mmCIF file of N, CA and C in Angstrom:
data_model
loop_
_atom_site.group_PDB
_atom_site.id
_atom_site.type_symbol
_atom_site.label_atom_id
_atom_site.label_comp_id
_atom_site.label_asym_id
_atom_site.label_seq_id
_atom_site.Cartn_x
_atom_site.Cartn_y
_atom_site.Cartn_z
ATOM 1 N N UNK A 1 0.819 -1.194 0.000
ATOM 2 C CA UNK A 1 0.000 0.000 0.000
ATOM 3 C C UNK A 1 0.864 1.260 0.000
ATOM 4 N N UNK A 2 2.169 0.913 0.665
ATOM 5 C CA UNK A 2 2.834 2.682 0.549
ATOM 6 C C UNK A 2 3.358 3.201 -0.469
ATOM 7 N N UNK A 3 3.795 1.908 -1.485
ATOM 8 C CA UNK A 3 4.100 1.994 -2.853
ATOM 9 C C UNK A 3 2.672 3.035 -3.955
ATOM 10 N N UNK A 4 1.726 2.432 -3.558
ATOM 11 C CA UNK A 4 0.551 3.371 -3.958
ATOM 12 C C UNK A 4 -0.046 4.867 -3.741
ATOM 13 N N UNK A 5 0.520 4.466 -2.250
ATOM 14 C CA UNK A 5 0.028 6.265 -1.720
ATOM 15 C C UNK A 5 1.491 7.039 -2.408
ATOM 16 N N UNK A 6 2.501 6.302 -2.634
ATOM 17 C CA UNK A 6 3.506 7.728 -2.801
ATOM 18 C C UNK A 6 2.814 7.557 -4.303
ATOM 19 N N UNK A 7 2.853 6.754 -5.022
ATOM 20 C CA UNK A 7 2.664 7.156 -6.511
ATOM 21 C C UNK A 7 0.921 7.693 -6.606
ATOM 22 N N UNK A 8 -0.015 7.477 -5.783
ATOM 23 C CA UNK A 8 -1.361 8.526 -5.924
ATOM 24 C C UNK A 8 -1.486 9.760 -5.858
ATOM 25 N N UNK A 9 -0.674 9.771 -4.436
ATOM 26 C CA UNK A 9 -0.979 10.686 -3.663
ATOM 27 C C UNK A 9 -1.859 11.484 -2.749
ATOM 28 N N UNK A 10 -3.032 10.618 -2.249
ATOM 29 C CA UNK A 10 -4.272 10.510 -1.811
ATOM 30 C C UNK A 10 -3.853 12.302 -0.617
ATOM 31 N N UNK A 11 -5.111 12.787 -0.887
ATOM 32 C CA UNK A 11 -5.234 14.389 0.263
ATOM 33 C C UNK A 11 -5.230 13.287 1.535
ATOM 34 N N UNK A 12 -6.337 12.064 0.855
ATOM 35 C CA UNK A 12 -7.091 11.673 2.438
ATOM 36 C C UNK A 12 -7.178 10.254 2.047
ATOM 37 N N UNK A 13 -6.767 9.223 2.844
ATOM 38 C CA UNK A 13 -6.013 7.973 2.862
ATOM 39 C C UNK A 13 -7.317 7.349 3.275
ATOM 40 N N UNK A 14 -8.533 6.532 3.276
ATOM 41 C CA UNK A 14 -9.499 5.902 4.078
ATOM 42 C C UNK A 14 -9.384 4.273 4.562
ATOM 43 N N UNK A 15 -9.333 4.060 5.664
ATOM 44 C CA UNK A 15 -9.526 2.445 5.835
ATOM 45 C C UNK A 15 -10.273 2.745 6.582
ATOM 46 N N UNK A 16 -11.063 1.274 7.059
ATOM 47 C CA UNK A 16 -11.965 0.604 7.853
ATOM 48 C C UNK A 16 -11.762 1.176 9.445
ATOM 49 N N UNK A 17 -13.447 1.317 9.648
ATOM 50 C CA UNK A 17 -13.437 1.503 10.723
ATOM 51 C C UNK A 17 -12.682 0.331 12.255
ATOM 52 N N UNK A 18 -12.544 -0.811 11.558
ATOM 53 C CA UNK A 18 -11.738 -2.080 11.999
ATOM 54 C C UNK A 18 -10.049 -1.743 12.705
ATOM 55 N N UNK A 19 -9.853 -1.055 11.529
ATOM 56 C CA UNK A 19 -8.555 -0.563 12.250
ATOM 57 C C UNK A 19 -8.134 0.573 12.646
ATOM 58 N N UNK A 20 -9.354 1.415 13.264
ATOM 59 C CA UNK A 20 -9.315 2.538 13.963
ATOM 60 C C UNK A 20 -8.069 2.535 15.620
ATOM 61 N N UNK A 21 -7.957 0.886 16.075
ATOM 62 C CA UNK A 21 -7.740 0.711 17.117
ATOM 63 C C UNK A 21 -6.376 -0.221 17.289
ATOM 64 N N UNK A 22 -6.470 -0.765 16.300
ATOM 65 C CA UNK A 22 -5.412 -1.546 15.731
ATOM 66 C C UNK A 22 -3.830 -0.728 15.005
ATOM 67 N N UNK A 23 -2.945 -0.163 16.142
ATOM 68 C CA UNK A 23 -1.889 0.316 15.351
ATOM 69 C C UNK A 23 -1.044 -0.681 14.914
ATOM 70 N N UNK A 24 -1.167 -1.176 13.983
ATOM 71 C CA UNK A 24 -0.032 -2.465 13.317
ATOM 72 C C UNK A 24 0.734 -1.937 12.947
ATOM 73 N N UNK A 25 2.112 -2.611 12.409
ATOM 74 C CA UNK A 25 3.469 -1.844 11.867
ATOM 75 C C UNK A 25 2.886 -1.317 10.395
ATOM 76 N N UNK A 26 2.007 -2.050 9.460
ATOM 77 C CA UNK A 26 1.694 -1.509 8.432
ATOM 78 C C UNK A 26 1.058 -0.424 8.867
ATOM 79 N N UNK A 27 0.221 0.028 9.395
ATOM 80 C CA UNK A 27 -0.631 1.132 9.691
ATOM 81 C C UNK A 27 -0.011 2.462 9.943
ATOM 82 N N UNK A 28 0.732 2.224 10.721
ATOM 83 C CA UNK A 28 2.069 2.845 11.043
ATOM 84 C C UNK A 28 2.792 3.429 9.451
ATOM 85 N N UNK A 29 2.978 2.396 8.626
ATOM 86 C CA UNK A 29 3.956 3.023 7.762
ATOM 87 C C UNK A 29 3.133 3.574 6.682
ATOM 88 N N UNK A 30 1.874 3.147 6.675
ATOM 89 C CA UNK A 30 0.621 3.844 5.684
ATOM 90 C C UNK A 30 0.881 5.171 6.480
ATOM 91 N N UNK A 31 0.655 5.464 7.313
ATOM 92 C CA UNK A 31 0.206 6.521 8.313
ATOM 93 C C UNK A 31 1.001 7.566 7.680
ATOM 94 N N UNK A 32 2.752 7.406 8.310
ATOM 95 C CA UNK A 32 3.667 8.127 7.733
ATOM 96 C C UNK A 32 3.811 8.165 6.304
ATOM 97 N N UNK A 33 3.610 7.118 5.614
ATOM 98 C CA UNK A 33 3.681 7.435 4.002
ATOM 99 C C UNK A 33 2.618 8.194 3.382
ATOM 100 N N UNK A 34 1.158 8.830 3.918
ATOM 101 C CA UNK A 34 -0.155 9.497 3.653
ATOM 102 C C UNK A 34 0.679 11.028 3.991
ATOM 103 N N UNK A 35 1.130 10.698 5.541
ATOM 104 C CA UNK A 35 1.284 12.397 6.487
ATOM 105 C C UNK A 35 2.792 12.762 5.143
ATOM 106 N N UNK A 36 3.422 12.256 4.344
ATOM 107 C CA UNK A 36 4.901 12.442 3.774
ATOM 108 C C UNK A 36 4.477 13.355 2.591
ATOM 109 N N UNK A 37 2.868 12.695 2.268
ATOM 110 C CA UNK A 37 2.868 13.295 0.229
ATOM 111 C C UNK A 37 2.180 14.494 0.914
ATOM 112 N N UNK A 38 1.519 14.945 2.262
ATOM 113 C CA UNK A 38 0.490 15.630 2.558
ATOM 114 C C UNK A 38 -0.708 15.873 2.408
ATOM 115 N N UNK A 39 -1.043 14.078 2.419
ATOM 116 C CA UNK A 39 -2.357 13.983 3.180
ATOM 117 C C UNK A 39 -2.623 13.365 4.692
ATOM 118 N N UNK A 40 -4.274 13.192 4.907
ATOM 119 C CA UNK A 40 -4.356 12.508 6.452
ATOM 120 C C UNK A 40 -5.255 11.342 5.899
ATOM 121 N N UNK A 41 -5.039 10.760 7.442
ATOM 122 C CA UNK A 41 -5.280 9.467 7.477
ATOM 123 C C UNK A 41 -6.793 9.454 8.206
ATOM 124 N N UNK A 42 -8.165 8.885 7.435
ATOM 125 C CA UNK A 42 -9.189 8.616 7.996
ATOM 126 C C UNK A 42 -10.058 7.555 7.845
ATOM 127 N N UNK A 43 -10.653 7.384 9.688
ATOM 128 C CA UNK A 43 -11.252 6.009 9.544
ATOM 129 C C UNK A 43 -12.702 6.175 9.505
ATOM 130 N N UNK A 44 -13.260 4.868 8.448
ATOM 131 C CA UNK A 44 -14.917 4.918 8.669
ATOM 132 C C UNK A 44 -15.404 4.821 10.016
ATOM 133 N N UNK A 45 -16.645 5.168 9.654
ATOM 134 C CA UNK A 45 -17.551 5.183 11.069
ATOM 135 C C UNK A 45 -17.128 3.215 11.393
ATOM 136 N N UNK A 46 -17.366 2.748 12.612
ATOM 137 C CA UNK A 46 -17.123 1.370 12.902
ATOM 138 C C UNK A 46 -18.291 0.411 12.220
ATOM 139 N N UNK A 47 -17.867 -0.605 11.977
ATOM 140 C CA UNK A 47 -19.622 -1.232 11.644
ATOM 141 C C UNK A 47 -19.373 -2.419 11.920
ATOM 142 N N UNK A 48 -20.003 -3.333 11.613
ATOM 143 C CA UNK A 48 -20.412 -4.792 12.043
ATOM 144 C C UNK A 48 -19.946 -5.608 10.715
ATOM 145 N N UNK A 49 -19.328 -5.164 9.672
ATOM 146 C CA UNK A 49 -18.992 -5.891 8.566
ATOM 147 C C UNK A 49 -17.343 -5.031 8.328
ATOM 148 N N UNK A 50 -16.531 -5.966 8.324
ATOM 149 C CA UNK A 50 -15.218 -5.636 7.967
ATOM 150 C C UNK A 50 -14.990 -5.677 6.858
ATOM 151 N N UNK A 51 -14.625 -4.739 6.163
ATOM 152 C CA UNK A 51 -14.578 -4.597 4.631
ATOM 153 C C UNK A 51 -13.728 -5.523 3.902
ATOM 154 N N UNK A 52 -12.281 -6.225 4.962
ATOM 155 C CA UNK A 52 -11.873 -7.183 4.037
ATOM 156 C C UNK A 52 -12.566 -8.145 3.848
ATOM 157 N N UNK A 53 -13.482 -8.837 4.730
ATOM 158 C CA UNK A 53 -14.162 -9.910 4.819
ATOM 159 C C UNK A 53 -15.292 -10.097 3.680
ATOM 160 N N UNK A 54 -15.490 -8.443 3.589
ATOM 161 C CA UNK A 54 -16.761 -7.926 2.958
ATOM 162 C C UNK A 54 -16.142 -8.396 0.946
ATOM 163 N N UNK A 55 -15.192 -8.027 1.097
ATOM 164 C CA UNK A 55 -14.563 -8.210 -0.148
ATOM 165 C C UNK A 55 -14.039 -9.397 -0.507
ATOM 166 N N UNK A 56 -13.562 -10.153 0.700
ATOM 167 C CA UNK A 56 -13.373 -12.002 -0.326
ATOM 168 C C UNK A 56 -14.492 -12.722 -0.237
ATOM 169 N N UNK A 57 -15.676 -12.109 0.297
ATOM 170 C CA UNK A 57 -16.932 -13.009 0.339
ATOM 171 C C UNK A 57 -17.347 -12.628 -1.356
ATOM 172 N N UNK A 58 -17.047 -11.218 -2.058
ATOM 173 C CA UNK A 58 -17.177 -11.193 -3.158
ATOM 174 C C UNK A 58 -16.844 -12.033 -3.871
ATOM 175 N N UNK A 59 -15.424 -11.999 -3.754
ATOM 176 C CA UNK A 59 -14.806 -12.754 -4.191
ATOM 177 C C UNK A 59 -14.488 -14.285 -4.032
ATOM 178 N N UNK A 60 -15.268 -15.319 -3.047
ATOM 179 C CA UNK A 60 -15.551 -16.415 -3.249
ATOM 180 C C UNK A 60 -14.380 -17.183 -2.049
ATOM 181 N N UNK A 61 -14.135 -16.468 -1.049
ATOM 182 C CA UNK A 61 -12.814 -16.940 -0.698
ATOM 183 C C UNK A 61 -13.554 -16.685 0.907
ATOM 184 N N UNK A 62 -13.004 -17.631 1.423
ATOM 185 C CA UNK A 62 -13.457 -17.654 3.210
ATOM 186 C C UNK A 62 -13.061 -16.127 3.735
ATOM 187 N N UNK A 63 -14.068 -16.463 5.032
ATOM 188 C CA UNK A 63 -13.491 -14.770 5.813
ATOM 189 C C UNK A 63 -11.959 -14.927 6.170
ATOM 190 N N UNK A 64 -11.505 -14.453 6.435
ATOM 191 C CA UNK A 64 -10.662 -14.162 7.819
ATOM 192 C C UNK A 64 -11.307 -14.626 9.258
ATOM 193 N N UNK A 65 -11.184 -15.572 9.966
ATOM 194 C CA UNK A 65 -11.798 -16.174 11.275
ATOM 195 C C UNK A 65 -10.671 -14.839 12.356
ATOM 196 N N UNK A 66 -10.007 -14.078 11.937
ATOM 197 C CA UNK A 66 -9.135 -13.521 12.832
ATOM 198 C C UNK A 66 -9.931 -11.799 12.906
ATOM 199 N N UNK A 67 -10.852 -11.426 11.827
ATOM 200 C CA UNK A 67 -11.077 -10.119 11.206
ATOM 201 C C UNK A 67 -12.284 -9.965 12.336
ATOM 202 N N UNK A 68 -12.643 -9.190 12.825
ATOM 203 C CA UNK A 68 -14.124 -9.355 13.008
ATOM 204 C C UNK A 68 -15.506 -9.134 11.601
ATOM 205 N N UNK A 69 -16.398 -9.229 11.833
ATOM 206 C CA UNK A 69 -17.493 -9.656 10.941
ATOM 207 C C UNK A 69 -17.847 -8.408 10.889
#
């Protein structure tokens, strides 16, 4: 993903309300690679469906048992 934000350049970076709480090392380096081109980093409102989950169910592929739902 940081490969993307430097070549986009997003004002405003969006992930899941899921990892509002979750500082992982990726999150972390999204974070600083958004705040570098000069944009910010914002999370959806929280919800009851995790968007990755939401997206390999599209795509035909089990949840994540680790993601919440």
């Amino acid at each position: 993903a940081v490969q993307a934000i430097f070549a986009v350049r997003p004002a405003v970076y969006v992930k899941g309300g899921e990892y509002r709480d979750r500082e992982t090392r990726h999150l972390k380096l999204e974070r600083c690679a958004v705040e570098a081109v000069g944009g910010r980093l914002h999370f959806t409102q929280p919800s009851d469906i995790c968007t990755t989950n939401f997206i390999r169910s599209i795509k035909g592929v089990e949840p994540d048992a680790d993601r919440p739902h």
